[in-house]
Coordinates of C-alpha atoms in Angstrom, one line a residue:
Chain A
X5 CA -18.4 80.9 17.1
X6 CA -20.1 80.2 13.8
X7 CA -20.3 76.8 12.3
X8 CA -21.0 75.7 8.8
X9 CA -23.2 72.7 8.2
X10 CA -22.8 70.4 5.1
X11 CA -25.7 68.0 4.4
X12 CA -25.3 65.1 2.0
X13 CA -28.1 62.9 0.9
X14 CA -26.7 59.6 -0.3
X15 CA -27.2 55.9 0.1
X16 CA -26.6 53.7 3.2
X17 CA -24.0 51.9 1.2
X18 CA -21.9 55.1 0.6
X19 CA -22.5 56.5 4.1
X20 CA -19.2 55.4 5.6
X21 CA -17.1 56.6 2.6
X22 CA -18.9 60.0 2.6
X23 CA -18.4 60.3 6.3
X24 CA -14.7 59.8 5.8
X25 CA -14.6 62.4 3.0
X26 CA -16.4 64.9 5.3
X27 CA -14.1 64.1 8.2
X28 CA -11.0 64.3 6.1
X29 CA -12.2 67.8 5.0
X30 CA -11.9 68.8 8.7
X31 CA -15.4 68.3 10.1
X32 CA -15.7 68.6 13.9
X33 CA -18.5 66.1 13.9
X34 CA -20.5 64.1 11.6
X35 CA -24.0 62.9 12.4
X36 CA -26.0 60.2 10.6
X37 CA -29.8 60.4 10.6
X38 CA -31.1 57.8 13.0
X39 CA -33.5 56.2 10.4
X40 CA -31.5 56.8 7.3
X41 CA -27.7 56.5 7.4
X42 CA -27.5 58.0 3.9
X43 CA -28.5 61.4 5.4
X44 CA -25.3 62.9 6.7
X45 CA -24.7 66.2 8.4
X46 CA -21.2 67.5 9.0
X47 CA -20.2 70.5 11.1
X48 CA -17.2 72.7 10.3
X49 CA -15.7 75.3 12.6
X50 CA -15.2 78.8 11.4
X51 CA -11.5 78.2 11.0
X52 CA -12.4 76.1 7.9
X53 CA -13.5 78.0 4.8
X54 CA -16.2 75.6 3.5
X55 CA -16.9 77.2 0.1
X56 CA -13.3 76.4 -0.9
X57 CA -13.7 72.8 0.2
X58 CA -17.0 72.1 -1.4
X59 CA -15.9 71.3 -5.0
X60 CA -13.3 68.8 -3.6
X61 CA -15.9 67.2 -1.4
X62 CA -18.4 66.9 -4.3
X63 CA -15.7 65.6 -6.6
X64 CA -14.6 62.9 -4.2
X65 CA -18.2 61.8 -3.6
X66 CA -18.9 61.6 -7.4
X67 CA -15.8 59.4 -7.7
X68 CA -17.1 56.8 -5.3
X69 CA -19.0 54.8 -8.0
X70 CA -15.5 54.0 -9.4
X71 CA -15.0 51.9 -6.2
X72 CA -18.3 50.1 -6.7
X73 CA -20.4 52.3 -4.3
X74 CA -23.8 53.5 -5.4
X75 CA -24.2 57.1 -4.2
X76 CA -27.8 57.9 -5.1
X77 CA -28.7 61.5 -5.6
X78 CA -25.6 62.6 -3.6
X79 CA -26.9 66.2 -3.1
X80 CA -24.6 68.4 -1.1
X81 CA -26.1 71.5 0.6
X82 CA -24.6 74.0 3.1
X83 CA -25.9 76.4 5.7
X84 CA -24.3 78.6 8.4
X85 CA -25.4 77.8 11.9
X86 CA -24.6 79.7 15.0
X87 CA -23.1 78.2 18.1
X88 CA -26.5 77.7 19.8
X89 CA -28.1 76.1 16.8
X90 CA -25.1 73.8 16.3
X91 CA -25.2 72.7 20.0
X92 CA -28.9 72.1 19.7
X93 CA -28.5 70.1 16.4
X94 CA -25.8 68.1 18.0
X95 CA -27.8 67.3 21.0
X96 CA -30.3 65.5 18.8
X97 CA -27.7 63.1 17.7
X98 CA -25.4 62.7 20.7
X99 CA -26.4 60.2 23.4
X100 CA -24.4 58.0 25.9
X101 CA -22.3 55.5 24.1
X102 CA -20.4 52.5 25.6
X103 CA -17.0 52.8 23.9
X104 CA -15.2 49.8 25.5
X105 CA -16.2 47.4 28.2
X106 CA -15.0 49.9 30.8
X107 CA -15.7 53.3 29.3
X108 CA -18.8 55.2 28.4
X109 CA -19.1 58.7 27.1
X110 CA -22.2 60.6 28.1
X111 CA -23.3 64.1 27.1
X112 CA -23.3 66.5 30.0
X113 CA -27.0 67.4 29.5
X114 CA -28.2 63.8 29.8
X115 CA -28.7 61.9 33.1
X116 CA -26.8 58.7 32.8
X117 CA -26.2 55.9 35.3
X118 CA -23.6 53.3 34.6
X119 CA -25.3 50.1 33.6
X120 CA -22.7 47.8 34.9
X121 CA -20.1 47.4 37.6
X122 CA -16.7 48.9 36.7
X123 CA -18.2 51.0 33.9
X124 CA -16.4 54.4 34.0
X125 CA -18.2 57.4 32.7
X126 CA -16.8 60.4 30.8
X127 CA -19.1 63.5 31.0
X128 CA -18.7 65.5 27.8
X129 CA -20.1 68.7 26.5
X130 CA -18.9 68.5 22.9
X131 CA -20.7 71.8 22.0
X132 CA -17.6 73.8 21.5
X133 CA -15.0 71.6 20.0
X134 CA -13.9 68.3 18.3
X135 CA -14.3 64.8 19.6
X136 CA -17.4 63.2 21.1
X137 CA -15.7 59.9 21.6
X138 CA -17.9 58.1 19.2
X139 CA -15.9 58.6 16.0
X140 CA -13.8 55.5 15.0
X141 CA -10.5 57.5 15.5
X142 CA -11.4 58.2 19.1
X143 CA -12.6 54.7 19.8
X144 CA -9.4 53.3 18.4
X145 CA -7.3 55.7 20.4
X146 CA -9.2 54.7 23.6
X147 CA -8.7 51.0 22.9
X148 CA -5.0 51.6 22.3
X149 CA -4.9 53.4 25.6
X150 CA -6.6 50.5 27.4
X151 CA -4.0 48.2 25.9
X152 CA -1.1 50.3 26.9
X153 CA -1.9 52.1 30.1
X154 CA -0.8 50.4 33.4
X155 CA -1.3 53.4 35.7
X156 CA 0.8 56.2 37.0
X157 CA 2.3 57.3 33.6
X158 CA 3.0 60.9 32.6
X159 CA 1.0 61.7 29.4
X160 CA 0.9 64.4 26.8
X161 CA -2.3 64.7 24.8
X162 CA -1.6 66.6 21.6
X163 CA -4.6 68.2 19.9
X164 CA -6.9 67.4 22.8
X165 CA -10.0 68.9 21.3
X166 CA -12.9 68.2 23.7
X167 CA -10.3 66.6 26.1
X168 CA -11.9 63.1 25.8
X169 CA -8.6 61.2 25.6
X170 CA -7.2 63.0 28.6
X171 CA -10.3 62.3 30.7
X172 CA -10.2 58.7 29.6
X173 CA -6.5 58.4 30.6
X174 CA -7.3 59.7 34.1
X175 CA -10.1 57.1 34.3
X176 CA -7.5 54.5 33.3
X177 CA -5.3 55.6 36.1
X178 CA -2.7 57.6 34.2
X179 CA -0.7 60.1 36.4
X180 CA -0.1 63.7 35.4
X181 CA -1.7 64.7 32.0
X182 CA -0.7 67.7 29.9
X183 CA -3.1 68.6 27.2
X184 CA -2.4 70.9 24.2
X185 CA -4.4 72.3 21.3
X186 CA -3.6 74.9 18.8
X187 CA -7.2 76.1 18.9
X188 CA -8.2 78.4 21.8
X189 CA -11.8 77.2 21.4
X190 CA -10.7 73.7 21.9
X191 CA -8.6 74.6 25.0
X192 CA -11.7 76.3 26.5
X193 CA -13.8 73.3 25.6
X194 CA -11.3 70.9 27.2
X195 CA -11.3 73.1 30.3
X196 CA -15.1 72.9 30.5
X197 CA -15.0 69.1 30.1
X198 CA -12.2 68.6 32.7
X199 CA -14.4 70.6 35.1
X200 CA -17.3 68.3 34.4
X201 CA -15.2 65.2 35.4
X202 CA -13.8 65.4 38.9
X203 CA -11.1 62.9 38.1
X204 CA -9.8 65.3 35.4
X205 CA -9.6 68.5 37.3
X206 CA -5.9 68.5 37.8
X207 CA -5.2 68.2 34.0
X208 CA -3.1 71.0 32.7
X209 CA -4.3 72.4 29.3
X210 CA -2.8 75.1 27.2
X211 CA -2.8 76.5 23.7
X212 CA 0.2 75.2 21.8
X213 CA 1.2 74.3 18.2
X214 CA 1.6 70.5 18.5
X215 CA 4.6 70.0 20.9
X216 CA 6.6 73.0 19.7
X217 CA 8.7 74.2 22.6
X218 CA 7.4 71.7 25.1
X219 CA 10.0 70.2 27.4
X220 CA 7.9 67.8 29.5
X221 CA 9.2 64.2 29.3
X222 CA 6.4 61.6 29.1
X223 CA 5.7 57.9 29.2
X224 CA 2.8 58.3 26.8
X225 CA 2.2 60.8 24.0
X226 CA -1.2 60.6 22.5
X227 CA -2.4 62.3 19.4
X228 CA -5.7 61.9 17.7
X229 CA -5.2 64.4 14.8
X230 CA -4.9 64.4 11.1
X231 CA -2.1 62.4 9.6
X232 CA -0.7 65.6 8.0
X233 CA -0.1 66.9 11.5
X234 CA 1.2 63.6 12.9
X235 CA 4.2 63.8 10.4
X236 CA 5.7 67.0 12.0
X237 CA 4.6 65.9 15.5
X238 CA 6.8 62.7 15.4
X239 CA 10.2 64.5 15.5
X240 CA 8.9 66.7 18.3
X241 CA 7.7 63.7 20.3
X242 CA 10.9 61.6 20.0
X243 CA 13.1 63.6 22.5
X244 CA 10.2 63.8 25.0
X245 CA 9.5 60.1 25.1
X246 CA 11.0 58.5 28.3
X247 CA 12.8 55.1 27.9
X248 CA 10.1 52.5 27.1
X249 CA 7.6 55.3 26.4
X250 CA 4.9 54.9 23.8
X251 CA 3.4 57.1 21.2
X252 CA -0.3 56.4 20.4
X253 CA -1.3 57.9 17.1
X254 CA -4.9 57.9 15.8
X255 CA -6.8 59.9 13.1
X256 CA -4.9 58.1 10.4
X257 CA -6.8 57.4 7.2
X258 CA -5.8 54.2 5.3
X259 CA -4.0 56.2 2.5
X260 CA -1.6 57.8 5.1
X261 CA -0.6 54.7 7.1
X262 CA 2.5 54.0 5.1
X263 CA 3.5 57.7 5.3
X264 CA 3.2 57.6 9.1
X265 CA 5.0 54.3 9.4
X266 CA 7.9 55.6 7.2
X267 CA 8.1 58.7 9.4
X268 CA 8.2 56.6 12.6
X269 CA 10.9 54.3 11.1
X270 CA 13.0 57.3 10.1
X271 CA 13.0 58.4 13.8
X272 CA 13.8 54.9 15.1
X273 CA 10.3 54.2 16.4
X274 CA 8.8 50.8 15.9
X275 CA 5.1 50.1 15.5
X276 CA 4.2 47.5 18.1
X277 CA 0.4 47.4 17.6
X278 CA -1.9 48.5 14.8
X279 CA -5.7 48.9 15.3
X280 CA -8.0 49.4 12.3
X281 CA -11.8 50.1 11.9
X282 CA -13.1 50.9 8.4
X283 CA -10.7 53.3 6.8
X284 CA -9.2 54.5 10.1
X285 CA -6.0 53.3 11.7
X286 CA -4.4 53.9 15.1
X287 CA -0.7 52.9 15.9
X288 CA 1.2 52.3 19.1
X289 CA 4.9 52.9 18.6
X290 CA 8.0 52.7 20.8
X291 CA 11.7 53.2 20.5
X292 CA 13.6 50.5 18.5
X293 CA 15.9 48.4 20.7
X294 CA 19.5 48.8 19.8
Chain B
X29 CA 2.2 13.8 29.4
X30 CA 5.6 14.0 27.7
X31 CA 6.8 17.3 26.2
X32 CA 9.5 18.0 23.6
X33 CA 11.7 21.0 24.0
X34 CA 13.3 22.8 21.1
X35 CA 16.1 25.2 21.9
X36 CA 17.3 27.7 19.4
X37 CA 20.3 29.9 19.9
X38 CA 20.1 32.9 17.6
X39 CA 20.3 36.7 17.8
X40 CA 18.1 39.2 19.6
X41 CA 17.3 40.6 16.2
X42 CA 15.9 37.3 14.9
X43 CA 14.2 36.4 18.2
X44 CA 10.6 37.5 17.2
X45 CA 10.8 35.8 13.8
X46 CA 12.1 32.6 15.3
X47 CA 9.4 32.7 18.0
X48 CA 6.8 33.0 15.3
X49 CA 8.3 30.0 13.4
X50 CA 8.3 27.9 16.6
X51 CA 4.7 28.9 17.5
X52 CA 3.5 28.3 13.9
X53 CA 5.0 24.8 14.2
X54 CA 2.6 24.2 17.1
X55 CA 4.5 25.1 20.3
X56 CA 2.4 25.4 23.4
X57 CA 4.7 28.0 24.8
X58 CA 7.8 29.8 23.9
X59 CA 10.2 31.2 26.5
X60 CA 12.9 33.7 26.0
X61 CA 16.0 33.8 28.2
X62 CA 15.6 36.7 30.5
X63 CA 19.1 38.1 29.7
X64 CA 19.4 37.0 26.1
X65 CA 16.3 37.1 23.9
X66 CA 18.2 35.2 21.2
X67 CA 18.1 32.1 23.5
X68 CA 14.6 30.6 22.8
X69 CA 13.0 27.5 24.3
X70 CA 9.8 26.1 22.8
X71 CA 7.6 23.3 24.2
X72 CA 5.6 20.9 22.1
X73 CA 2.9 18.6 23.4
X74 CA 3.2 14.9 22.7
X75 CA 0.4 15.2 20.0
X76 CA 3.1 16.9 17.8
X77 CA 5.8 14.7 16.3
X78 CA 8.8 17.1 16.6
X79 CA 11.4 15.1 14.5
X80 CA 9.1 15.6 11.5
X81 CA 8.9 19.3 12.1
X82 CA 12.6 20.0 12.7
X83 CA 13.8 20.1 9.1
X84 CA 11.1 22.7 8.2
X85 CA 11.9 24.8 11.3
X86 CA 15.6 24.8 10.5
X87 CA 14.9 25.6 6.9
X88 CA 12.7 28.6 7.8
X89 CA 15.2 29.9 10.3
X90 CA 18.0 29.6 7.7
X91 CA 15.8 31.6 5.3
X92 CA 15.5 34.6 7.6
X93 CA 18.7 36.3 6.3
X94 CA 16.8 36.7 3.0
X95 CA 14.6 39.1 4.9
X96 CA 17.6 41.1 6.3
X97 CA 17.7 39.3 9.7
X98 CA 21.1 38.2 11.1
X99 CA 20.5 34.8 12.7
X100 CA 23.9 34.1 14.3
X101 CA 24.8 30.4 14.9
X102 CA 21.1 29.5 14.8
X103 CA 21.7 26.1 16.4
X104 CA 18.6 24.0 17.0
X105 CA 18.6 21.3 19.7
X106 CA 15.8 19.1 21.1
X107 CA 15.2 17.1 24.2
X108 CA 12.2 15.2 25.7
X109 CA 11.0 16.5 29.0
X110 CA 8.4 14.9 31.3
X111 CA 5.4 16.8 32.6
X112 CA 7.1 17.6 35.9
X113 CA 10.3 19.0 34.3
X114 CA 8.2 20.9 31.8
X115 CA 6.1 22.5 34.5
X116 CA 9.3 23.3 36.5
X117 CA 11.0 24.8 33.4
X118 CA 7.9 26.8 32.7
X119 CA 7.7 28.2 36.2
X120 CA 11.1 29.8 35.7
X121 CA 9.7 31.9 32.9
X122 CA 6.1 32.5 33.8
X123 CA 5.3 35.4 36.0
X124 CA 2.4 37.7 36.5
X125 CA 1.8 39.9 33.5
X126 CA -0.5 42.9 33.0
X127 CA -2.2 42.3 29.7
X128 CA -4.4 45.3 29.5
X129 CA -5.2 48.1 31.9
X130 CA -7.8 45.9 33.6
X131 CA -6.5 42.4 33.2
X132 CA -3.5 40.6 34.7
X133 CA -2.7 36.9 34.3
X134 CA -0.8 35.4 37.3
X135 CA 0.4 31.8 37.7
X136 CA -1.4 29.8 40.3
X137 CA 1.8 29.1 42.2
X138 CA 2.7 32.7 42.8
X139 CA 1.2 35.1 45.3
X140 CA 0.0 38.1 43.5
X141 CA -1.9 41.2 44.8
X142 CA -3.4 43.6 42.2
X143 CA -1.2 46.7 42.0
X144 CA -4.1 49.0 41.1
X145 CA -7.8 49.6 41.6
X146 CA -9.9 47.8 39.1
X147 CA -7.2 45.5 38.1
X148 CA -8.8 42.1 37.5
X149 CA -6.7 38.9 38.0
X150 CA -6.8 35.6 36.1
X151 CA -5.2 32.8 38.0
X152 CA -3.7 30.3 35.6
X153 CA -1.9 27.0 35.8
X154 CA -0.6 26.6 32.3
X155 CA 1.2 23.4 33.1
X156 CA -1.1 21.2 31.2
X157 CA -2.1 23.0 28.1
X158 CA -1.8 26.0 25.7
X159 CA -2.2 29.6 26.5
X160 CA -0.5 31.6 29.3
X161 CA -2.1 34.8 28.2
X162 CA 1.2 36.4 27.4
X163 CA 1.4 35.4 23.7
X164 CA 0.5 38.2 21.2
X165 CA -2.4 36.2 19.9
X166 CA -4.0 35.9 23.3
X167 CA -3.3 39.6 24.1
X168 CA -4.9 40.7 20.9
X169 CA -7.9 38.4 21.6
X170 CA -8.2 39.9 25.0
X171 CA -8.0 43.5 23.7
X172 CA -10.7 42.6 21.1
X173 CA -12.9 41.2 23.9
X174 CA -12.5 44.5 25.9
X175 CA -13.5 46.5 22.8
X176 CA -16.5 44.3 22.1
X177 CA -17.9 43.0 25.4
X178 CA -20.6 45.1 27.1
X179 CA -21.8 42.5 29.6
X180 CA -24.4 39.8 29.7
X181 CA -23.5 38.2 26.4
X182 CA -23.7 34.4 25.7
X183 CA -20.2 33.4 24.5
X184 CA -18.7 30.3 22.8
X185 CA -14.9 29.8 23.2
X186 CA -13.6 27.5 20.5
X187 CA -10.2 25.8 21.2
X188 CA -10.2 27.1 24.8
X189 CA -6.8 25.6 25.7
X190 CA -6.0 26.8 29.2
X191 CA -9.4 28.6 29.3
X192 CA -7.8 32.0 29.6
X193 CA -10.2 33.8 27.2
X194 CA -13.3 32.3 28.9
X195 CA -12.1 33.4 32.3
X196 CA -11.3 36.9 31.0
X197 CA -14.7 37.1 29.4
X198 CA -16.3 36.3 32.9
X199 CA -14.1 39.1 34.4
X200 CA -15.4 41.4 31.7
X201 CA -19.0 40.6 32.6
X202 CA -20.0 38.2 29.9
X203 CA -23.0 35.9 30.8
X204 CA -23.0 32.2 30.0
X205 CA -19.8 30.9 28.5
X206 CA -19.5 27.5 26.7
X207 CA -15.9 26.4 26.1
X208 CA -14.7 23.7 23.7
X209 CA -11.5 22.0 22.9
X210 CA -10.7 19.0 20.7
X211 CA -7.9 18.0 23.1
X212 CA -9.0 16.2 26.3
X213 CA -5.8 17.4 28.0
X214 CA -6.9 21.0 27.3
X215 CA -10.4 20.3 28.6
X216 CA -8.9 19.1 31.8
X217 CA -6.6 22.1 32.0
X218 CA -9.4 24.5 31.4
X219 CA -11.4 22.8 34.2
X220 CA -8.5 23.2 36.6
X221 CA -8.2 26.9 35.7
X222 CA -11.9 27.5 36.0
X223 CA -11.8 26.0 39.4
X224 CA -8.9 28.4 40.3
X225 CA -11.0 31.4 39.4
X226 CA -14.3 31.7 41.4
X227 CA -15.9 33.9 38.7
X228 CA -15.4 31.1 36.1
X229 CA -16.8 28.2 38.0
X230 CA -20.1 28.1 36.1
X231 CA -18.4 27.8 32.7
X232 CA -19.3 24.7 30.8
X233 CA -16.4 23.0 29.1
X234 CA -16.5 19.9 26.9
X235 CA -14.3 18.1 24.3
X236 CA -15.6 19.0 20.8
X237 CA -14.1 19.3 17.3
X238 CA -14.5 23.1 16.7
X239 CA -18.3 23.7 16.7
X240 CA -19.3 20.5 15.0
X241 CA -22.8 19.6 16.2
X242 CA -23.1 22.5 18.6
X243 CA -26.5 24.2 18.6
X244 CA -26.0 27.0 21.2
X245 CA -26.8 30.4 19.8
X246 CA -24.3 33.1 20.9
X247 CA -23.7 36.9 20.9
X248 CA -19.9 36.3 20.8
X249 CA -17.9 33.4 19.3
X250 CA -14.2 33.6 20.2
X251 CA -11.5 31.5 18.7
X252 CA -7.7 31.8 19.3
X253 CA -6.6 29.0 17.1
X254 CA -4.5 28.4 14.0
X255 CA -5.8 30.0 10.8
X256 CA -6.1 26.6 9.2
X257 CA -8.8 25.7 11.8
X258 CA -10.5 29.1 11.6
X259 CA -11.4 28.4 7.9
X260 CA -13.6 25.4 8.7
X261 CA -14.9 27.1 11.9
X262 CA -16.4 30.1 10.1
X263 CA -19.3 28.2 8.3
X264 CA -20.0 26.4 11.6
X265 CA -20.2 29.7 13.5
X266 CA -22.4 31.6 11.1
X267 CA -25.7 29.8 12.0
X268 CA -25.0 30.1 15.7
X269 CA -24.3 33.9 15.7
X270 CA -27.3 35.8 17.0
X271 CA -28.4 39.0 15.2
X272 CA -25.7 41.7 15.8
X273 CA -23.4 38.9 17.2
X274 CA -19.7 39.1 16.7
X275 CA -17.0 36.6 15.9
X276 CA -13.5 37.3 17.4
X277 CA -10.8 35.5 15.7
X278 CA -7.1 35.4 16.8
X279 CA -4.1 33.3 16.1
X280 CA -3.9 34.5 12.5
X281 CA -0.4 34.9 11.1
X282 CA 0.1 37.7 8.5
X283 CA 0.2 35.3 5.6
X284 CA -3.2 34.0 6.4
X285 CA -5.1 37.3 6.9
X286 CA -6.4 37.5 3.3
X287 CA -7.5 33.8 3.4
X288 CA -9.5 34.4 6.6
X289 CA -11.0 37.7 5.3
X290 CA -12.0 36.0 2.0
X291 CA -13.7 33.2 4.0
X292 CA -15.5 35.7 6.2
X293 CA -16.7 37.6 3.1
X294 CA -17.9 34.4 1.5
X295 CA -20.1 33.9 4.5
X296 CA -21.5 37.5 4.6
X297 CA -19.4 38.4 7.6
X298 CA -17.8 41.9 7.6
X299 CA -14.6 42.7 9.5
X300 CA -15.3 45.7 11.7
X301 CA -12.0 45.9 13.6
X302 CA -8.5 44.5 13.0
X303 CA -5.8 44.3 15.6
X304 CA -2.2 43.5 14.8
X305 CA 1.0 43.0 16.8
X306 CA 4.2 41.8 15.0
X307 CA 3.1 39.1 12.5
X308 CA -0.1 38.3 14.4
X309 CA -3.6 39.5 13.6
X310 CA -7.0 39.4 15.4
X311 CA -10.3 40.2 13.6
X312 CA -13.7 41.2 14.9
X313 CA -16.4 40.4 12.4
X314 CA -20.2 40.7 12.3
X315 CA -23.0 40.0 9.8
X316 CA -23.1 42.3 6.8
X317 CA -26.2 44.6 6.8
X318 CA -28.6 44.0 3.9

C-alpha cells in the first residue's frame, strides 16, 4: 500500500487545530515532532486522493487566524511514501502510552513491561491501518468503555481499524466481540493485532460496510469513525441493540455533535454520558424508557 | 444527628429533574422507589434548614412543565428522622453498585464478593455523611480519576464527605492522599470508611475550610462539591498544583459550567476533558502551557 504524507509547519498554538483539520480530512495518523508541536506530519491511505484535499486543508488552516490562532508560515508539503517508509516513519513517533489507569498501548516492536499492578497492555502494530490508541477519539472511546463495560457483554466494533477497541474490550472482560471494517487493509491489520494479543484471538473480524446486513444482537455497539458515517450507522444499530444495550460513539468533531444527538433522538436513543477532549466528543447512548 | 426527609410524589418522566432540584438544595442522598421512580425521598443533614428551602423546591418543581415535563401531583412532604431511622431507611435503598469496570461500592453491612477479576471494592458506611458513590457527580469524578491517575501521585481530596473518592484513588494506585472537609461529621465518617478499607488506612483526613491555609503540593486535586464552592477553591488550588498537575472538579450543574470554566481560565487553567451525565458535569483541568 502507498501512503501520502502531508507535512505542515505551523505554530505550537495552532497545532491542535491543524491536527483536527488533518484528521478530519481522513488522516490515518498524525504525528507531532517531539521538540516542536508545530511540525505536524499526517499520513493518508491510498484510498484518499490527497491532491483533491489539499486546497481545502490549506484554506482551513489559513482561516484559523479568524479564530485568534497565529499560524506562522503554515507551509503545507506532500510526499508519497511506500508502506515500509511509512511504518518506519511511524515507529519514530509511536511509543508505549498509558491511556487510562488500567490500559496501556504499546507498539509490537518495542519491549514493554507494565509499570504497575493491574496495568493491562494492548500490543499494536499500527503499520497497516488506523488507530494507535493515542488519538483523543480513541482515548475517549476507551474511557467510555471503561465506564460502561461490566463484563460478559456481546459487542460489535464498527470500523475497527487497527482493532484497538476490540482488544481493549477483551481486556475489560467483554464476552464475544465481532469486529467490522469496510477496508480490507484494516481487516488484515486487525487480524494481525488480534494475533499479537492472546486475549483477542477469538475475535471475529470481517469486511463489512458499517452494519449493513449484520444480524448479531449486542449489548454494546462501539464505533470510532467519522460523524458522517455515524449518521447512517445509527438506524442500522438500533434493531441490533439488546434491551438496556448501549451505543458508544466516538470520532465526533464538535461541529457534528448536534447532528449526532438529533439522529440519536430521532431513533429513540438517549445520550446518558458525553465525554469531550479538545474538539472531540464521544457519546454513550441507550434506548429511551417508555 | 437529626435528618430531615423530603418526599416528592411525581412522574417517572420528571424523576431526574426533581432529583437534581433536591440534590442542588443540598440533599445528602436521594433514593428512588424501586418500583416507581416518581416516588423520591431526599435526606438533608441538620446543617440545612429545610423549611426555608421548601418554597424554592416547590417552585422549581412547579416550573418543570415549562420545560415540557409532566410532573403529576408533585406533592412535597417532610418529616424529621433521627440518625438511626435515617440509616435504616438508607439501607433499604443502598446496595452494591458497579461504578466503572474496575470499581464497585458496597455498603459495609452487606456481604459482597467481587463478581469479576480485577474488580476493586470500596466498602462504605454512608450513614453519617455525603456520598454513596452512586450519584452521577461521584461517578463522573471516579471516571475522571480513572482517566487521569497513573499511580504514585500525591492527591488532595477537598470536601471528602464519606471519603469515597480518596478510597477509590488508593484503589487506583495513587500515593499519599490528604482529605479535607469543613464538616466534622464528614471527617468522622471519612475516618470510619478509611478504617473499613485496609488500602485507605494511611489517608490523612482533617477538618478544613476548602484548602485555606493548606501548603501541601499535589499532582491531583479532586473536589466533588457544589459549584459555588469550586469558585473560591480554584485560586487556593493553583499554587498547590505541581507542574503537570491536574484539578478534577465534579458536582457542577449545567448552569454553572461556564462560570467554572471562566474561573479556571482566569487562573490560567485549561480544561482538557469534560464528562457529562444528565445535568451534571465534571472537568479535568491543568495549567496552560506558555
